[in-house]
């Protein structure tokens, strides 16, 4: 291997590493997007469950039915868990986004409701 071959190989290797770095960055951004979308969907799901719960309870009482036992993990507990995991659960543009370690007063308000 002559010296110019070594330089060429090094240049190729550097280009490959740069490509891998760029792919890694893109993949990281994509993963963050997917996770945040997943969290947003989970929150919406919890909110819908809470709504259904509220709708069904008065009907059950009207019909003299026993109110079904509460599920062990309530919606608010799930929201609290997501907040603890580091995601926004407050409504608005931050909904489902990662908090990056910051506390959020709007989220805490949701939890205290
Ligand atoms: Zn928030």
PDB file of N, CA and C and ligand atoms in Angstrom:
ATOM      1  N   UNK A   1       0.842  -1.211   0.000  1.00  0.00           N
ATOM      2  CA  UNK A   1       0.000   0.000   0.000  1.00  0.00           C
ATOM      3  C   UNK A   1       0.876   1.259   0.000  1.00  0.00           C
ATOM      4  N   UNK A   2       0.712   2.078  -1.021  1.00  0.00           N
ATOM      5  CA  UNK A   2       1.539   3.298  -1.014  1.00  0.00           C
ATOM      6  C   UNK A   2       0.867   4.410  -0.208  1.00  0.00           C
ATOM      7  N   UNK A   3       1.605   5.491  -0.044  1.00  0.00           N
ATOM      8  CA  UNK A   3       1.136   6.542   0.856  1.00  0.00           C
ATOM      9  C   UNK A   3      -0.167   7.190   0.386  1.00  0.00           C
ATOM     10  N   UNK A   4      -0.299   7.358  -0.941  1.00  0.00           N
ATOM     11  CA  UNK A   4      -1.530   8.019  -1.411  1.00  0.00           C
ATOM     12  C   UNK A   4      -2.749   7.105  -1.218  1.00  0.00           C
ATOM     13  N   UNK A   5      -2.526   5.756  -1.272  1.00  0.00           N
ATOM     14  CA  UNK A   5      -3.617   4.806  -0.963  1.00  0.00           C
ATOM     15  C   UNK A   5      -4.093   4.988   0.478  1.00  0.00           C
ATOM     16  N   UNK A   6      -3.108   5.162   1.360  1.00  0.00           N
ATOM     17  CA  UNK A   6      -3.465   5.336   2.775  1.00  0.00           C
ATOM     18  C   UNK A   6      -4.317   6.594   2.955  1.00  0.00           C
ATOM     19  N   UNK A   7      -3.914   7.671   2.275  1.00  0.00           N
ATOM     20  CA  UNK A   7      -4.688   8.906   2.374  1.00  0.00           C
ATOM     21  C   UNK A   7      -6.107   8.722   1.832  1.00  0.00           C
ATOM     22  N   UNK A   8      -6.201   7.992   0.719  1.00  0.00           N
ATOM     23  CA  UNK A   8      -7.514   7.752   0.119  1.00  0.00           C
ATOM     24  C   UNK A   8      -8.383   6.921   1.064  1.00  0.00           C
ATOM     25  N   UNK A   9      -7.787   5.886   1.638  1.00  0.00           N
ATOM     26  CA  UNK A   9      -8.543   5.041   2.577  1.00  0.00           C
ATOM     27  C   UNK A   9      -9.018   5.853   3.776  1.00  0.00           C
ATOM     28  N   UNK A  10      -8.144   6.703   4.292  1.00  0.00           N
ATOM     29  CA  UNK A  10      -8.522   7.537   5.429  1.00  0.00           C
ATOM     30  C   UNK A  10      -9.679   8.479   5.065  1.00  0.00           C
ATOM     31  N   UNK A  11      -9.599   9.049   3.871  1.00  0.00           N
ATOM     32  CA  UNK A  11     -10.652   9.966   3.424  1.00  0.00           C
ATOM     33  C   UNK A  11     -11.982   9.215   3.299  1.00  0.00           C
ATOM     34  N   UNK A  12     -11.914   7.993   2.730  1.00  0.00           N
ATOM     35  CA  UNK A  12     -13.137   7.176   2.610  1.00  0.00           C
ATOM     36  C   UNK A  12     -13.717   6.849   3.982  1.00  0.00           C
ATOM     37  N   UNK A  13     -12.826   6.458   4.876  1.00  0.00           N
ATOM     38  CA  UNK A  13     -13.262   6.101   6.227  1.00  0.00           C
ATOM     39  C   UNK A  13     -13.925   7.301   6.905  1.00  0.00           C
ATOM     40  N   UNK A  14     -13.333   8.469   6.728  1.00  0.00           N
ATOM     41  CA  UNK A  14     -13.885   9.675   7.328  1.00  0.00           C
ATOM     42  C   UNK A  14     -15.268   9.969   6.751  1.00  0.00           C
ATOM     43  N   UNK A  15     -15.405   9.801   5.438  1.00  0.00           N
ATOM     44  CA  UNK A  15     -16.710  10.032   4.800  1.00  0.00           C
ATOM     45  C   UNK A  15     -17.748   9.059   5.348  1.00  0.00           C
ATOM     46  N   UNK A  16     -17.345   7.786   5.516  1.00  0.00           N
ATOM     47  CA  UNK A  16     -18.264   6.780   6.059  1.00  0.00           C
ATOM     48  C   UNK A  16     -18.695   7.140   7.484  1.00  0.00           C
ATOM     49  N   UNK A  17     -17.727   7.562   8.289  1.00  0.00           N
ATOM     50  CA  UNK A  17     -18.038   7.920   9.676  1.00  0.00           C
ATOM     51  C   UNK A  17     -19.001   9.105   9.715  1.00  0.00           C
ATOM     52  N   UNK A  18     -18.752  10.092   8.841  1.00  0.00           N
ATOM     53  CA  UNK A  18     -19.653  11.250   8.789  1.00  0.00           C
ATOM     54  C   UNK A  18     -21.063  10.834   8.399  1.00  0.00           C
ATOM     55  N   UNK A  19     -21.146   9.887   7.435  1.00  0.00           N
ATOM     56  CA  UNK A  19     -22.461   9.393   6.994  1.00  0.00           C
ATOM     57  C   UNK A  19     -23.163   8.701   8.161  1.00  0.00           C
ATOM     58  N   UNK A  20     -22.414   7.851   8.880  1.00  0.00           N
ATOM     59  CA  UNK A  20     -22.994   7.126  10.020  1.00  0.00           C
ATOM     60  C   UNK A  20     -23.476   8.121  11.080  1.00  0.00           C
ATOM     61  N   UNK A  21     -22.674   9.147  11.342  1.00  0.00           N
ATOM     62  CA  UNK A  21     -23.055  10.181  12.301  1.00  0.00           C
ATOM     63  C   UNK A  21     -24.348  10.863  11.897  1.00  0.00           C
ATOM     64  N   UNK A  22     -24.440  11.204  10.608  1.00  0.00           N
ATOM     65  CA  UNK A  22     -25.633  11.880  10.110  1.00  0.00           C
ATOM     66  C   UNK A  22     -26.852  10.946  10.193  1.00  0.00           C
ATOM     67  N   UNK A  23     -26.669   9.666   9.812  1.00  0.00           N
ATOM     68  CA  UNK A  23     -27.762   8.686   9.916  1.00  0.00           C
ATOM     69  C   UNK A  23     -28.201   8.527  11.368  1.00  0.00           C
ATOM     70  N   UNK A  24     -27.222   8.482  12.261  1.00  0.00           N
ATOM     71  CA  UNK A  24     -27.511   8.324  13.685  1.00  0.00           C
ATOM     72  C   UNK A  24     -28.351   9.499  14.186  1.00  0.00           C
ATOM     73  N   UNK A  25     -27.967  10.706  13.791  1.00  0.00           N
ATOM     74  CA  UNK A  25     -28.706  11.907  14.185  1.00  0.00           C
ATOM     75  C   UNK A  25     -30.141  11.865  13.689  1.00  0.00           C
ATOM     76  N   UNK A  26     -30.297  11.488  12.399  1.00  0.00           N
ATOM     77  CA  UNK A  26     -31.648  11.407  11.835  1.00  0.00           C
ATOM     78  C   UNK A  26     -32.493  10.374  12.568  1.00  0.00           C
ATOM     79  N   UNK A  27     -31.875   9.226  12.842  1.00  0.00           N
ATOM     80  CA  UNK A  27     -32.586   8.145  13.523  1.00  0.00           C
ATOM     81  C   UNK A  27     -32.987   8.565  14.932  1.00  0.00           C
ATOM     82  N   UNK A  28     -32.097   9.316  15.585  1.00  0.00           N
ATOM     83  CA  UNK A  28     -32.384   9.787  16.930  1.00  0.00           C
ATOM     84  C   UNK A  28     -33.594  10.731  16.915  1.00  0.00           C
ATOM     85  N   UNK A  29     -33.594  11.681  15.963  1.00  0.00           N
ATOM     86  CA  UNK A  29     -34.716  12.615  15.866  1.00  0.00           C
ATOM     87  C   UNK A  29     -36.022  11.892  15.585  1.00  0.00           C
ATOM     88  N   UNK A  30     -35.940  10.910  14.697  1.00  0.00           N
ATOM     89  CA  UNK A  30     -37.121  10.135  14.334  1.00  0.00           C
ATOM     90  C   UNK A  30     -37.655   9.372  15.552  1.00  0.00           C
ATOM     91  N   UNK A  31     -36.725   8.793  16.315  1.00  0.00           N
ATOM     92  CA  UNK A  31     -37.127   8.029  17.501  1.00  0.00           C
ATOM     93  C   UNK A  31     -37.807   8.940  18.519  1.00  0.00           C
ATOM     94  N   UNK A  32     -37.248  10.136  18.722  1.00  0.00           N
ATOM     95  CA  UNK A  32     -37.860  11.087  19.655  1.00  0.00           C
ATOM     96  C   UNK A  32     -39.279  11.420  19.191  1.00  0.00           C
ATOM     97  N   UNK A  33     -39.438  11.672  17.867  1.00  0.00           N
ATOM     98  CA  UNK A  33     -40.763  11.981  17.323  1.00  0.00           C
ATOM     99  C   UNK A  33     -41.751  10.848  17.592  1.00  0.00           C
ATOM    100  N   UNK A  34     -41.298   9.612  17.326  1.00  0.00           N
ATOM    101  CA  UNK A  34     -42.178   8.452  17.491  1.00  0.00           C
ATOM    102  C   UNK A  34     -42.579   8.276  18.953  1.00  0.00           C
ATOM    103  N   UNK A  35     -41.595   8.437  19.853  1.00  0.00           N
ATOM    104  CA  UNK A  35     -41.884   8.277  21.279  1.00  0.00           C
ATOM    105  C   UNK A  35     -42.858   9.355  21.740  1.00  0.00           C
ATOM    106  N   UNK A  36     -42.641  10.600  21.287  1.00  0.00           N
ATOM    107  CA  UNK A  36     -43.514  11.689  21.715  1.00  0.00           C
ATOM    108  C   UNK A  36     -44.927  11.506  21.164  1.00  0.00           C
ATOM    109  N   UNK A  37     -45.019  11.000  19.947  1.00  0.00           N
ATOM    110  CA  UNK A  37     -46.338  10.719  19.382  1.00  0.00           C
ATOM    111  C   UNK A  37     -47.022   9.619  20.194  1.00  0.00           C
ATOM    112  N   UNK A  38     -46.228   8.622  20.573  1.00  0.00           N
ATOM    113  CA  UNK A  38     -46.757   7.522  21.369  1.00  0.00           C
ATOM    114  C   UNK A  38     -47.292   8.025  22.707  1.00  0.00           C
ATOM    115  N   UNK A  39     -46.545   8.919  23.345  1.00  0.00           N
ATOM    116  CA  UNK A  39     -46.978   9.488  24.627  1.00  0.00           C
ATOM    117  C   UNK A  39     -48.264  10.297  24.432  1.00  0.00           C
ATOM    118  N   UNK A  40     -48.305  11.124  23.362  1.00  0.00           N
ATOM    119  CA  UNK A  40     -49.504  11.928  23.101  1.00  0.00           C
ATOM    120  C   UNK A  40     -50.725  11.029  22.931  1.00  0.00           C
ATOM    121  N   UNK A  41     -50.558   9.927  22.200  1.00  0.00           N
ATOM    122  CA  UNK A  41     -51.677   8.998  21.994  1.00  0.00           C
ATOM    123  C   UNK A  41     -52.098   8.347  23.301  1.00  0.00           C
ATOM    124  N   UNK A  42     -51.101   8.010  24.129  1.00  0.00           N
ATOM    125  CA  UNK A  42     -51.416   7.392  25.420  1.00  0.00           C
ATOM    126  C   UNK A  42     -52.215   8.349  26.292  1.00  0.00           C
ATOM    127  N   UNK A  43     -51.824   9.646  26.287  1.00  0.00           N
ATOM    128  CA  UNK A  43     -52.541  10.641  27.090  1.00  0.00           C
ATOM    129  C   UNK A  43     -53.974  10.786  26.573  1.00  0.00           C
ATOM    130  N   UNK A  44     -54.126  10.878  25.245  1.00  0.00           N
ATOM    131  CA  UNK A  44     -55.478  10.999  24.680  1.00  0.00           C
ATOM    132  C   UNK A  44     -56.323   9.801  25.070  1.00  0.00           C
ATOM    133  N   UNK A  45     -55.683   8.636  25.031  1.00  0.00           N
ATOM    134  CA  UNK A  45     -56.386   7.411  25.414  1.00  0.00           C
ATOM    135  C   UNK A  45     -56.849   7.475  26.874  1.00  0.00           C
ATOM    136  N   UNK A  46     -55.970   7.962  27.753  1.00  0.00           N
ATOM    137  CA  UNK A  46     -56.334   8.094  29.165  1.00  0.00           C
ATOM    138  C   UNK A  46     -57.489   9.078  29.337  1.00  0.00           C
ATOM    139  N   UNK A  47     -57.408  10.207  28.594  1.00  0.00           N
ATOM    140  CA  UNK A  47     -58.478  11.203  28.694  1.00  0.00           C
ATOM    141  C   UNK A  47     -59.810  10.625  28.221  1.00  0.00           C
ATOM    142  N   UNK A  48     -59.771   9.844  27.148  1.00  0.00           N
ATOM    143  CA  UNK A  48     -60.996   9.219  26.647  1.00  0.00           C
ATOM    144  C   UNK A  48     -61.551   8.214  27.657  1.00  0.00           C
ATOM    145  N   UNK A  49     -60.647   7.444  28.265  1.00  0.00           N
ATOM    146  CA  UNK A  49     -61.084   6.476  29.275  1.00  0.00           C
ATOM    147  C   UNK A  49     -61.776   7.189  30.430  1.00  0.00           C
ATOM    148  N   UNK A  50     -61.191   8.335  30.841  1.00  0.00           N
ATOM    149  CA  UNK A  50     -61.788   9.109  31.929  1.00  0.00           C
ATOM    150  C   UNK A  50     -63.176   9.590  31.536  1.00  0.00           C
ATOM    151  N   UNK A  51     -63.322  10.057  30.291  1.00  0.00           N
ATOM    152  CA  UNK A  51     -64.619  10.529  29.802  1.00  0.00           C
ATOM    153  C   UNK A  51     -65.651   9.405  29.815  1.00  0.00           C
ATOM    154  N   UNK A  52     -65.258   8.247  29.299  1.00  0.00           N
ATOM    155  CA  UNK A  52     -66.163   7.097  29.245  1.00  0.00           C
ATOM    156  C   UNK A  52     -66.580   6.701  30.653  1.00  0.00           C
ATOM    157  N   UNK A  53     -65.587   6.721  31.559  1.00  0.00           N
ATOM    158  CA  UNK A  53     -65.843   6.395  32.956  1.00  0.00           C
ATOM    159  C   UNK A  53     -66.909   7.313  33.541  1.00  0.00           C
ATOM    160  N   UNK A  54     -66.789   8.618  33.261  1.00  0.00           N
ATOM    161  CA  UNK A  54     -67.731   9.599  33.785  1.00  0.00           C
ATOM    162  C   UNK A  54     -69.113   9.399  33.196  1.00  0.00           C
ATOM    163  N   UNK A  55     -69.158   9.008  31.896  1.00  0.00           N
ATOM    164  CA  UNK A  55     -70.433   8.800  31.202  1.00  0.00           C
ATOM    165  C   UNK A  55     -71.146   7.580  31.752  1.00  0.00           C
ATOM    166  N   UNK A  56     -70.355   6.547  32.038  1.00  0.00           N
ATOM    167  CA  UNK A  56     -70.968   5.263  32.376  1.00  0.00           C
ATOM    168  C   UNK A  56     -71.455   5.188  33.820  1.00  0.00           C
ATOM    169  N   UNK A  57     -70.789   5.902  34.716  1.00  0.00           N
ATOM    170  CA  UNK A  57     -71.131   5.783  36.126  1.00  0.00           C
ATOM    171  C   UNK A  57     -72.563   6.199  36.440  1.00  0.00           C
ATOM    172  N   UNK A  58     -73.010   7.397  35.987  1.00  0.00           N
ATOM    173  CA  UNK A  58     -74.390   7.787  36.301  1.00  0.00           C
ATOM    174  C   UNK A  58     -75.408   6.806  35.728  1.00  0.00           C
ATOM    175  N   UNK A  59     -75.140   6.274  34.524  1.00  0.00           N
ATOM    176  CA  UNK A  59     -76.047   5.294  33.918  1.00  0.00           C
ATOM    177  C   UNK A  59     -76.149   4.053  34.782  1.00  0.00           C
ATOM    178  N   UNK A  60     -75.003   3.588  35.276  1.00  0.00           N
ATOM    179  CA  UNK A  60     -74.981   2.379  36.094  1.00  0.00           C
ATOM    180  C   UNK A  60     -75.813   2.583  37.357  1.00  0.00           C
ATOM    181  N   UNK A  61     -75.741   3.775  37.919  1.00  0.00           N
ATOM    182  CA  UNK A  61     -76.509   4.072  39.121  1.00  0.00           C
ATOM    183  C   UNK A  61     -78.001   4.116  38.790  1.00  0.00           C
ATOM    184  N   UNK A  62     -78.341   4.746  37.660  1.00  0.00           N
ATOM    185  CA  UNK A  62     -79.740   4.817  37.212  1.00  0.00           C
ATOM    186  C   UNK A  62     -80.353   3.434  37.081  1.00  0.00           C
ATOM    187  N   UNK A  63     -79.599   2.515  36.483  1.00  0.00           N
ATOM    188  CA  UNK A  63     -80.113   1.177  36.229  1.00  0.00           C
ATOM    189  C   UNK A  63     -80.003   0.267  37.452  1.00  0.00           C
ATOM    190  N   UNK A  64     -79.567   0.822  38.575  1.00  0.00           N
ATOM    191  CA  UNK A  64     -79.450   0.033  39.791  1.00  0.00           C
ATOM    192  C   UNK A  64     -78.349  -1.003  39.740  1.00  0.00           C
ATOM    193  N   UNK A  65     -77.462  -0.826  38.765  1.00  0.00           N
ATOM    194  CA  UNK A  65     -76.349  -1.782  38.658  1.00  0.00           C
ATOM    195  C   UNK A  65     -75.260  -1.397  39.645  1.00  0.00           C
ATOM    196  N   UNK A  66     -74.507  -2.436  40.024  1.00  0.00           N
ATOM    197  CA  UNK A  66     -73.347  -2.135  40.853  1.00  0.00           C
ATOM    198  C   UNK A  66     -72.304  -1.417  40.003  1.00  0.00           C
ATOM    199  N   UNK A  67     -71.696  -0.426  40.595  1.00  0.00           N
ATOM    200  CA  UNK A  67     -70.620   0.267  39.875  1.00  0.00           C
ATOM    201  C   UNK A  67     -69.411  -0.661  39.817  1.00  0.00           C
ATOM    202  N   UNK A  68     -68.944  -0.890  38.599  1.00  0.00           N
ATOM    203  CA  UNK A  68     -67.803  -1.802  38.482  1.00  0.00           C
ATOM    204  C   UNK A  68     -66.603  -1.304  39.271  1.00  0.00           C
ATOM    205  N   UNK A  69     -65.861  -2.270  39.776  1.00  0.00           N
ATOM    206  CA  UNK A  69     -64.671  -1.913  40.561  1.00  0.00           C
ATOM    207  C   UNK A  69     -63.729  -1.057  39.754  1.00  0.00           C
ATOM    208  N   UNK A  70     -63.118  -0.142  40.437  1.00  0.00           N
ATOM    209  CA  UNK A  70     -62.146   0.722  39.754  1.00  0.00           C
ATOM    210  C   UNK A  70     -60.968  -0.106  39.263  1.00  0.00           C
ATOM    211  N   UNK A  71     -60.506   0.255  38.076  1.00  0.00           N
ATOM    212  CA  UNK A  71     -59.310  -0.417  37.579  1.00  0.00           C
ATOM    213  C   UNK A  71     -58.144  -0.042  38.486  1.00  0.00           C
ATOM    214  N   UNK A  72     -57.242  -0.999  38.702  1.00  0.00           N
ATOM    215  CA  UNK A  72     -56.144  -0.744  39.634  1.00  0.00           C
ATOM    216  C   UNK A  72     -55.311   0.484  39.243  1.00  0.00           C
ATOM    217  N   UNK A  73     -55.139   0.707  37.929  1.00  0.00           N
ATOM    218  CA  UNK A  73     -54.337   1.848  37.506  1.00  0.00           C
ATOM    219  C   UNK A  73     -55.254   2.888  36.882  1.00  0.00           C
ATOM    220  N   UNK A  74     -55.555   3.965  37.621  1.00  0.00           N
ATOM    221  CA  UNK A  74     -56.456   4.976  37.111  1.00  0.00           C
ATOM    222  C   UNK A  74     -55.741   5.898  36.129  1.00  0.00           C
ATOM    223  N   UNK A  75     -56.556   6.601  35.362  1.00  0.00           N
ATOM    224  CA  UNK A  75     -56.008   7.487  34.333  1.00  0.00           C
ATOM    225  C   UNK A  75     -55.006   8.477  34.898  1.00  0.00           C
ATOM    226  N   UNK A  76     -55.370   9.041  36.057  1.00  0.00           N
ATOM    227  CA  UNK A  76     -54.484  10.057  36.630  1.00  0.00           C
ATOM    228  C   UNK A  76     -53.148   9.446  37.032  1.00  0.00           C
ATOM    229  N   UNK A  77     -53.204   8.208  37.523  1.00  0.00           N
ATOM    230  CA  UNK A  77     -51.950   7.531  37.859  1.00  0.00           C
ATOM    231  C   UNK A  77     -51.087   7.358  36.621  1.00  0.00           C
ATOM    232  N   UNK A  78     -51.739   7.003  35.505  1.00  0.00           N
ATOM    233  CA  UNK A  78     -50.993   6.847  34.262  1.00  0.00           C
ATOM    234  C   UNK A  78     -50.372   8.159  33.815  1.00  0.00           C
ATOM    235  N   UNK A  79     -51.160   9.235  33.956  1.00  0.00           N
ATOM    236  CA  UNK A  79     -50.630  10.555  33.585  1.00  0.00           C
ATOM    237  C   UNK A  79     -49.452  10.922  34.484  1.00  0.00           C
ATOM    238  N   UNK A  80     -49.608  10.635  35.788  1.00  0.00           N
ATOM    239  CA  UNK A  80     -48.523  10.936  36.730  1.00  0.00           C
ATOM    240  C   UNK A  80     -47.271  10.147  36.353  1.00  0.00           C
ATOM    241  N   UNK A  81     -47.488   8.901  35.913  1.00  0.00           N
ATOM    242  CA  UNK A  81     -46.362   8.057  35.522  1.00  0.00           C
ATOM    243  C   UNK A  81     -45.642   8.650  34.306  1.00  0.00           C
ATOM    244  N   UNK A  82     -46.456   9.114  33.318  1.00  0.00           N
ATOM    245  CA  UNK A  82     -45.861   9.707  32.115  1.00  0.00           C
ATOM    246  C   UNK A  82     -45.080  10.977  32.463  1.00  0.00           C
ATOM    247  N   UNK A  83     -45.649  11.764  33.405  1.00  0.00           N
ATOM    248  CA  UNK A  83     -44.954  12.978  33.826  1.00  0.00           C
ATOM    249  C   UNK A  83     -43.628  12.612  34.483  1.00  0.00           C
ATOM    250  N   UNK A  84     -43.686  11.581  35.338  1.00  0.00           N
ATOM    251  CA  UNK A  84     -42.473  11.122  36.020  1.00  0.00           C
ATOM    252  C   UNK A  84     -41.428  10.618  35.025  1.00  0.00           C
ATOM    253  N   UNK A  85     -41.935  10.009  33.947  1.00  0.00           N
ATOM    254  CA  UNK A  85     -41.030   9.518  32.901  1.00  0.00           C
ATOM    255  C   UNK A  85     -40.373  10.672  32.151  1.00  0.00           C
ATOM    256  N   UNK A  86     -40.930  11.902  32.349  1.00  0.00           N
ATOM    257  CA  UNK A  86     -40.274  13.067  31.754  1.00  0.00           C
ATOM    258  C   UNK A  86     -41.015  13.697  30.599  1.00  0.00           C
ATOM    259  N   UNK A  87     -42.320  13.414  30.456  1.00  0.00           N
ATOM    260  CA  UNK A  87     -43.072  13.975  29.334  1.00  0.00           C
ATOM    261  C   UNK A  87     -44.092  15.007  29.799  1.00  0.00           C
ATOM    262  N   UNK A  88     -44.415  15.944  28.886  1.00  0.00           N
ATOM    263  CA  UNK A  88     -45.484  16.908  29.153  1.00  0.00           C
ATOM    264  C   UNK A  88     -46.833  16.192  29.027  1.00  0.00           C
ATOM    265  N   UNK A  89     -47.699  16.427  30.002  1.00  0.00           N
ATOM    266  CA  UNK A  89     -49.058  15.891  29.921  1.00  0.00           C
ATOM    267  C   UNK A  89     -50.056  17.036  29.863  1.00  0.00           C
ATOM    268  N   UNK A  90     -49.527  18.287  29.862  1.00  0.00           N
ATOM    269  CA  UNK A  90     -50.414  19.447  29.803  1.00  0.00           C
ATOM    270  C   UNK A  90     -50.904  19.642  28.365  1.00  0.00           C
ATOM    271  N   UNK A  91     -52.042  20.308  28.241  1.00  0.00           N
ATOM    272  CA  UNK A  91     -52.570  20.556  26.906  1.00  0.00           C
ATOM    273  C   UNK A  91     -51.814  21.711  26.272  1.00  0.00           C
ATOM    274  N   UNK A  92     -51.825  21.753  24.978  1.00  0.00           N
ATOM    275  CA  UNK A  92     -51.098  22.801  24.278  1.00  0.00           C
ATOM    276  C   UNK A  92     -50.025  22.204  23.396  1.00  0.00           C
ATOM    277  N   UNK A  93     -49.144  23.071  22.925  1.00  0.00           N
ATOM    278  CA  UNK A  93     -48.184  22.610  21.918  1.00  0.00           C
ATOM    279  C   UNK A  93     -47.125  21.668  22.492  1.00  0.00           C
ATOM    280  N   UNK A  94     -46.963  21.684  23.824  1.00  0.00           N
ATOM    281  CA  UNK A  94     -45.946  20.823  24.427  1.00  0.00           C
ATOM    282  C   UNK A  94     -46.476  19.418  24.721  1.00  0.00           C
ATOM    283  N   UNK A  95     -47.776  19.249  24.542  1.00  0.00           N
ATOM    284  CA  UNK A  95     -48.461  17.984  24.804  1.00  0.00           C
ATOM    285  C   UNK A  95     -47.681  16.780  24.262  1.00  0.00           C
ATOM    286  N   UNK A  96     -47.263  15.892  25.152  1.00  0.00           N
ATOM    287  CA  UNK A  96     -46.585  14.663  24.734  1.00  0.00           C
ATOM    288  C   UNK A  96     -45.092  14.822  24.477  1.00  0.00           C
ATOM    289  N   UNK A  97     -44.621  16.062  24.520  1.00  0.00           N
ATOM    290  CA  UNK A  97     -43.200  16.290  24.245  1.00  0.00           C
ATOM    291  C   UNK A  97     -42.359  15.986  25.492  1.00  0.00           C
ATOM    292  N   UNK A  98     -41.082  15.721  25.248  1.00  0.00           N
ATOM    293  CA  UNK A  98     -40.192  15.428  26.363  1.00  0.00           C
ATOM    294  C   UNK A  98     -39.876  16.718  27.114  1.00  0.00           C
ATOM    295  N   UNK A  99     -39.880  16.655  28.453  1.00  0.00           N
ATOM    296  CA  UNK A  99     -39.648  17.865  29.253  1.00  0.00           C
ATOM    297  C   UNK A  99     -38.169  18.215  29.355  1.00  0.00           C
ATOM    298  N   UNK A 100     -37.310  17.311  28.970  1.00  0.00           N
ATOM    299  CA  UNK A 100     -35.856  17.499  29.045  1.00  0.00           C
ATOM    300  C   UNK A 100     -35.423  17.938  30.446  1.00  0.00           C
ATOM    301  N   UNK A 101     -36.069  17.342  31.436  1.00  0.00           N
ATOM    302  CA  UNK A 101     -35.668  17.581  32.826  1.00  0.00           C
ATOM    303  C   UNK A 101     -36.296  18.792  33.489  1.00  0.00           C
ATOM    304  N   UNK A 102     -37.017  19.625  32.707  1.00  0.00           N
ATOM    305  CA  UNK A 102     -37.646  20.809  33.297  1.00  0.00           C
ATOM    306  C   UNK A 102     -38.979  20.446  33.942  1.00  0.00           C
ATOM    307  N   UNK A 103     -39.287  21.082  35.077  1.00  0.00           N
ATOM    308  CA  UNK A 103     -40.621  20.935  35.653  1.00  0.00           C
ATOM    309  C   UNK A 103     -41.574  21.820  34.874  1.00  0.00           C
ATOM    310  N   UNK A 104     -42.867  21.444  34.867  1.00  0.00           N
ATOM    311  CA  UNK A 104     -43.853  22.239  34.143  1.00  0.00           C
ATOM    312  C   UNK A 104     -45.054  22.497  35.052  1.00  0.00           C
ATOM    313  N   UNK A 105     -45.341  23.758  35.287  1.00  0.00           N
ATOM    314  CA  UNK A 105     -46.449  24.119  36.177  1.00  0.00           C
ATOM    315  C   UNK A 105     -47.788  23.688  35.601  1.00  0.00           C
ATOM    316  N   UNK A 106     -47.918  23.756  34.268  1.00  0.00           N
ATOM    317  CA  UNK A 106     -49.183  23.372  33.628  1.00  0.00           C
ATOM    318  C   UNK A 106     -49.447  21.875  33.817  1.00  0.00           C
ATOM    319  N   UNK A 107     -48.363  21.086  33.694  1.00  0.00           N
ATOM    320  CA  UNK A 107     -48.488  19.634  33.920  1.00  0.00           C
ATOM    321  C   UNK A 107     -48.911  19.364  35.368  1.00  0.00           C
ATOM    322  N   UNK A 108     -48.251  20.059  36.302  1.00  0.00           N
ATOM    323  CA  UNK A 108     -48.543  19.838  37.721  1.00  0.00           C
ATOM    324  C   UNK A 108     -49.999  20.229  38.028  1.00  0.00           C
ATOM    325  N   UNK A 109     -50.500  21.241  37.295  1.00  0.00           N
ATOM    326  CA  UNK A 109     -51.885  21.660  37.473  1.00  0.00           C
ATOM    327  C   UNK A 109     -52.832  20.555  37.020  1.00  0.00           C
ATOM    328  N   UNK A 110     -52.487  19.921  35.879  1.00  0.00           N
ATOM    329  CA  UNK A 110     -53.301  18.804  35.382  1.00  0.00           C
ATOM    330  C   UNK A 110     -53.381  17.706  36.434  1.00  0.00           C
ATOM    331  N   UNK A 111     -52.229  17.422  37.073  1.00  0.00           N
ATOM    332  CA  UNK A 111     -52.176  16.346  38.058  1.00  0.00           C
ATOM    333  C   UNK A 111     -52.938  16.677  39.331  1.00  0.00           C
ATOM    334  N   UNK A 112     -53.041  17.991  39.656  1.00  0.00           N
ATOM    335  CA  UNK A 112     -53.694  18.360  40.907  1.00  0.00           C
ATOM    336  C   UNK A 112     -55.191  18.577  40.741  1.00  0.00           C
ATOM    337  N   UNK A 113     -55.686  18.517  39.494  1.00  0.00           N
ATOM    338  CA  UNK A 113     -57.113  18.762  39.225  1.00  0.00           C
ATOM    339  C   UNK A 113     -57.993  17.760  39.945  1.00  0.00           C
TER     340      UNK A 113
HETATM  341 ZN1  LIG B   1     -46.292  20.575  30.591  1.00  0.00          ZN
END
